[in-house]
Amino acid sequence: MHVAVVGAGAVGCYFGGMLARAGLPVTLIGRPLHVDAIQKNGLRLETQSFDEQIALKASTEPNAVADADVVLFCVKSTDSLTTAKQIAPYLKPNAVLLSLQNGVENADIICSVLIQQVIASVVYVATEMAGPGHLKHFGRGELVIAQSPASESIAAVFECASVPVECVADVRGAQWAKLIINCAYNALSAIAQKPYAALVEVAGVSDLMAEVVDECLRVAAADGVTVPGDIHAATRRIAHTMAGQYSSTAQDVARGKPNEIDYLNGYIVRRGREQGIATPINQTLLTLVKLVEKH
Amino acid sequence: MHVAVVGAGAVGCYFGGMLARAGLPVTLIGRPLHVDAIQKNGLRLETQSFDEQIALKASTEPNAVADADVVLFCVKSTDSLTTAKQIAPYLKPNAVLLSLQNGVENADIICSVLIQQVIASVVYVATEMAGPGHLKHFGRGELVIAQSPASESIAAVFECASVPVECVADVRGAQWAKLIINCAYNALSAIAQKPYAALVEVAGVSDLMAEVVDECLRVAAADGVTVPGDIHAATRRIAHTMAGQYSSTAQDVARGKPNEIDYLNGYIVRRGREQGIATPINQTLLTLVKLVEKH
């Protein structure tokens, strides 16, 4: 099974690196900064339990997907449509794409321009690019993916590479659960440039997060989505289980890079407006991220 | 007429400095940093039209109010009660205090511990302490004060010192108008560390400010306050008339000093809660200022 990873960021490098480490042929496709470093020295995969240089192929060209049976689609939500169009001419007709992205819209966006199967997923991993070709892994690293004819065999391969994968019938509910947690943490961490535990220490922040969650739940309900579990409790837990984590939005804002806020709080605001549901706090957080981001 | 200025910050130094420049005996009471500089070299008053060292008395001691017929009360809202108690034993019984402060609560707070007359006011001035004993004035500099037996003569003295003063029957409405503009700008400028014009350039910010204003107007109406003029238009104008201004809250946050947000958006949230009026956006801005302020 040949694997291509489209988007050599923190998520793509982690899952691509783990598959390559387990012996699979993996090609990372990304920007020259990381590709050059990986071509020269391999991918440095620094985790809590090991720190290794993983040899794998790397390319800046979309045609590097040509051999792939499985494509891990790991670009930012902002780049989904453009990237899907770029790789479309080179994909095998029976290639399967796995969208390892935030938000709930990406699989549909990719499907809109491809004939190949696209499997939606939810990613749980705390990682950061610490430098060119250097990935730091802080914790977790499991996937929840939509059930499909191809899903079980893909899951089996990931399991061999020490990546736990759960195949679920209702991936949409799982995506929303993650989306809601992202809505509660990402903007605040970005605006304040603080890690998760430092946020909830401040008076009023936990209540604010709870109201963000409530707004999201009202939009989810109007969309017919059942969010699994106690999402309020799950949201509160993240401050402890990922205490030192800065949100991806915080990292993007700090680095002056495009961020995904339009697909997180911005999505809630858009869907809320379409459904006639007020989302004042998500709207305020969205606007404030726009206010602090650099251009 | 002897004048004491309690609180040698940007507002106190401007109005005290203007009165001293016109020949009145003025004593500034403040912290050692500014007092030492003023004792040594006078107050540097740098405006658009002149840049002068103004000789005046300065002291760190509350008893320096003892000679004062008029006291300009210019400390932060956070310090009103403590400072009023400190000066209480030394005030002449017939001294008149002028609260030159933000928010709508200070005159009542001061009155609660003093027997002297306290006149509420609204201050319109753009100033900043540029260093010890060095005040920079960017524009405006007029006062609106409550009508009272003493008000007309105080106004006349200020007018001689080139400080326009309007005496009004409904100072509460004028205070609320300023409070609402502060609620729209202060928190955003503090969170983003940007001046007013840069705020409204960002998509969504003008709408957000309009919603802040609407929440404030609902609380004002429940409080029986008539806010004069078109406050939405007045709010929009500030981005142009004070384009380069950072809010006092932004300046305080940048310097790690206590700020007045509890008396601005925080007041709207408190009064809203007491009146059963939802103020989600003021609440969010309040919480975010708490999140970005340094301790």
mmCIF file with all atom_site columns, N, CA, C and O in Angstrom, chain B residues 14-15 18 123-126 137 139-143 162-165:
data_model
loop_
_atom_site.group_PDB
_atom_site.id
_atom_site.type_symbol
_atom_site.label_atom_id
_atom_site.label_alt_id
_atom_site.label_comp_id
_atom_site.label_asym_id
_atom_site.label_entity_id
_atom_site.label_seq_id
_atom_site.pdbx_PDB_ins_code
_atom_site.Cartn_x
_atom_site.Cartn_y
_atom_site.Cartn_z
_atom_site.occupancy
_atom_site.B_iso_or_equiv
_atom_site.pdbx_formal_charge
_atom_site.auth_seq_id
_atom_site.auth_comp_id
_atom_site.auth_asym_id
_atom_site.auth_atom_id
_atom_site.pdbx_PDB_model_num
ATOM 1  N N  . TYR B 1 14  ? -3.012  66.961 32.768 1.00 0.00 ? 14  TYR B N  1
ATOM 2  C CA . TYR B 1 14  ? -3.446  67.899 31.735 1.00 0.00 ? 14  TYR B CA 1
ATOM 3  C C  . TYR B 1 14  ? -4.246  69.048 32.342 1.00 0.00 ? 14  TYR B C  1
ATOM 4  O O  . TYR B 1 14  ? -3.905  70.225 32.157 1.00 0.00 ? 14  TYR B O  1
ATOM 5  N N  . PHE B 1 15  ? -5.294  68.734 33.093 1.00 0.00 ? 15  PHE B N  1
ATOM 6  C CA . PHE B 1 15  ? -6.162  69.804 33.596 1.00 0.00 ? 15  PHE B CA 1
ATOM 7  C C  . PHE B 1 15  ? -5.472  70.603 34.704 1.00 0.00 ? 15  PHE B C  1
ATOM 8  O O  . PHE B 1 15  ? -5.584  71.831 34.767 1.00 0.00 ? 15  PHE B O  1
ATOM 9  N N  . MET B 1 18  ? -2.935  72.841 32.903 1.00 0.00 ? 18  MET B N  1
ATOM 10 C CA . MET B 1 18  ? -3.557  73.981 32.222 1.00 0.00 ? 18  MET B CA 1
ATOM 11 C C  . MET B 1 18  ? -3.927  75.072 33.235 1.00 0.00 ? 18  MET B C  1
ATOM 12 O O  . MET B 1 18  ? -3.734  76.271 32.961 1.00 0.00 ? 18  MET B O  1
ATOM 13 N N  . VAL B 1 123 ? -15.094 63.804 30.829 1.00 0.00 ? 123 VAL B N  1
ATOM 14 C CA . VAL B 1 123 ? -13.831 64.354 30.335 1.00 0.00 ? 123 VAL B CA 1
ATOM 15 C C  . VAL B 1 123 ? -13.648 63.941 28.877 1.00 0.00 ? 123 VAL B C  1
ATOM 16 O O  . VAL B 1 123 ? -13.783 62.758 28.549 1.00 0.00 ? 123 VAL B O  1
ATOM 17 N N  . TYR B 1 124 ? -13.349 64.904 28.024 1.00 0.00 ? 124 TYR B N  1
ATOM 18 C CA . TYR B 1 124 ? -12.995 64.590 26.642 1.00 0.00 ? 124 TYR B CA 1
ATOM 19 C C  . TYR B 1 124 ? -11.596 65.098 26.378 1.00 0.00 ? 124 TYR B C  1
ATOM 20 O O  . TYR B 1 124 ? -11.386 66.296 26.191 1.00 0.00 ? 124 TYR B O  1
ATOM 21 N N  . VAL B 1 125 ? -10.647 64.201 26.414 1.00 0.00 ? 125 VAL B N  1
ATOM 22 C CA . VAL B 1 125 ? -9.267  64.598 26.159 1.00 0.00 ? 125 VAL B CA 1
ATOM 23 C C  . VAL B 1 125 ? -8.460  63.378 25.741 1.00 0.00 ? 125 VAL B C  1
ATOM 24 O O  . VAL B 1 125 ? -8.717  62.272 26.223 1.00 0.00 ? 125 VAL B O  1
ATOM 25 N N  . ALA B 1 126 ? -7.535  63.568 24.822 1.00 0.00 ? 126 ALA B N  1
ATOM 26 C CA . ALA B 1 126 ? -6.638  62.499 24.398 1.00 0.00 ? 126 ALA B CA 1
ATOM 27 C C  . ALA B 1 126 ? -5.237  62.850 24.871 1.00 0.00 ? 126 ALA B C  1
ATOM 28 O O  . ALA B 1 126 ? -4.623  63.793 24.363 1.00 0.00 ? 126 ALA B O  1
ATOM 29 N N  . HIS B 1 137 ? -0.234  65.688 24.994 1.00 0.00 ? 137 HIS B N  1
ATOM 30 C CA . HIS B 1 137 ? -1.638  65.973 24.706 1.00 0.00 ? 137 HIS B CA 1
ATOM 31 C C  . HIS B 1 137 ? -1.857  65.871 23.211 1.00 0.00 ? 137 HIS B C  1
ATOM 32 O O  . HIS B 1 137 ? -1.160  66.505 22.423 1.00 0.00 ? 137 HIS B O  1
ATOM 33 N N  . GLY B 1 139 ? -5.191  65.888 21.690 1.00 0.00 ? 139 GLY B N  1
ATOM 34 C CA . GLY B 1 139 ? -6.337  66.626 21.177 1.00 0.00 ? 139 GLY B CA 1
ATOM 35 C C  . GLY B 1 139 ? -7.444  66.768 22.202 1.00 0.00 ? 139 GLY B C  1
ATOM 36 O O  . GLY B 1 139 ? -7.415  66.150 23.267 1.00 0.00 ? 139 GLY B O  1
ATOM 37 N N  . ARG B 1 140 ? -8.386  67.592 21.888 1.00 0.00 ? 140 ARG B N  1
ATOM 38 C CA . ARG B 1 140 ? -9.535  67.927 22.724 1.00 0.00 ? 140 ARG B CA 1
ATOM 39 C C  . ARG B 1 140 ? -9.085  68.426 24.107 1.00 0.00 ? 140 ARG B C  1
ATOM 40 O O  . ARG B 1 140 ? -7.984  68.952 24.253 1.00 0.00 ? 140 ARG B O  1
ATOM 41 N N  . GLY B 1 141 ? -9.948  68.341 25.088 1.00 0.00 ? 141 GLY B N  1
ATOM 42 C CA . GLY B 1 141 ? -9.578  68.859 26.415 1.00 0.00 ? 141 GLY B CA 1
ATOM 43 C C  . GLY B 1 141 ? -10.711 69.633 27.054 1.00 0.00 ? 141 GLY B C  1
ATOM 44 O O  . GLY B 1 141 ? -10.471 70.577 27.788 1.00 0.00 ? 141 GLY B O  1
ATOM 45 N N  . GLU B 1 142 ? -11.948 69.209 26.773 1.00 0.00 ? 142 GLU B N  1
ATOM 46 C CA . GLU B 1 142 ? -13.083 69.925 27.363 1.00 0.00 ? 142 GLU B CA 1
ATOM 47 C C  . GLU B 1 142 ? -13.798 69.054 28.399 1.00 0.00 ? 142 GLU B C  1
ATOM 48 O O  . GLU B 1 142 ? -13.658 67.839 28.410 1.00 0.00 ? 142 GLU B O  1
ATOM 49 N N  . LEU B 1 143 ? -14.553 69.740 29.231 1.00 0.00 ? 143 LEU B N  1
ATOM 50 C CA . LEU B 1 143 ? -15.278 69.058 30.301 1.00 0.00 ? 143 LEU B CA 1
ATOM 51 C C  . LEU B 1 143 ? -16.774 69.334 30.193 1.00 0.00 ? 143 LEU B C  1
ATOM 52 O O  . LEU B 1 143 ? -17.174 70.427 29.793 1.00 0.00 ? 143 LEU B O  1
ATOM 53 N N  . SER B 1 162 ? -8.260  78.225 29.279 1.00 0.00 ? 162 SER B N  1
ATOM 54 C CA . SER B 1 162 ? -8.442  77.621 27.949 1.00 0.00 ? 162 SER B CA 1
ATOM 55 C C  . SER B 1 162 ? -8.980  76.193 28.004 1.00 0.00 ? 162 SER B C  1
ATOM 56 O O  . SER B 1 162 ? -8.675  75.373 27.137 1.00 0.00 ? 162 SER B O  1
ATOM 57 N N  . VAL B 1 163 ? -9.751  75.901 29.038 1.00 0.00 ? 163 VAL B N  1
ATOM 58 C CA . VAL B 1 163 ? -10.429 74.610 29.125 1.00 0.00 ? 163 VAL B CA 1
ATOM 59 C C  . VAL B 1 163 ? -11.940 74.850 29.018 1.00 0.00 ? 163 VAL B C  1
ATOM 60 O O  . VAL B 1 163 ? -12.551 75.362 29.956 1.00 0.00 ? 163 VAL B O  1
ATOM 61 N N  . PRO B 1 164 ? -12.542 74.535 27.878 1.00 0.00 ? 164 PRO B N  1
ATOM 62 C CA . PRO B 1 164 ? -13.982 74.737 27.734 1.00 0.00 ? 164 PRO B CA 1
ATOM 63 C C  . PRO B 1 164 ? -14.758 73.822 28.682 1.00 0.00 ? 164 PRO B C  1
ATOM 64 O O  . PRO B 1 164 ? -14.452 72.629 28.785 1.00 0.00 ? 164 PRO B O  1
ATOM 65 N N  . VAL B 1 165 ? -15.724 74.394 29.365 1.00 0.00 ? 165 VAL B N  1
ATOM 66 C CA . VAL B 1 165 ? -16.546 73.615 30.301 1.00 0.00 ? 165 VAL B CA 1
ATOM 67 C C  . VAL B 1 165 ? -18.013 73.896 30.029 1.00 0.00 ? 165 VAL B C  1
ATOM 68 O O  . VAL B 1 165 ? -18.419 75.053 29.943 1.00 0.00 ? 165 VAL B O  1
#
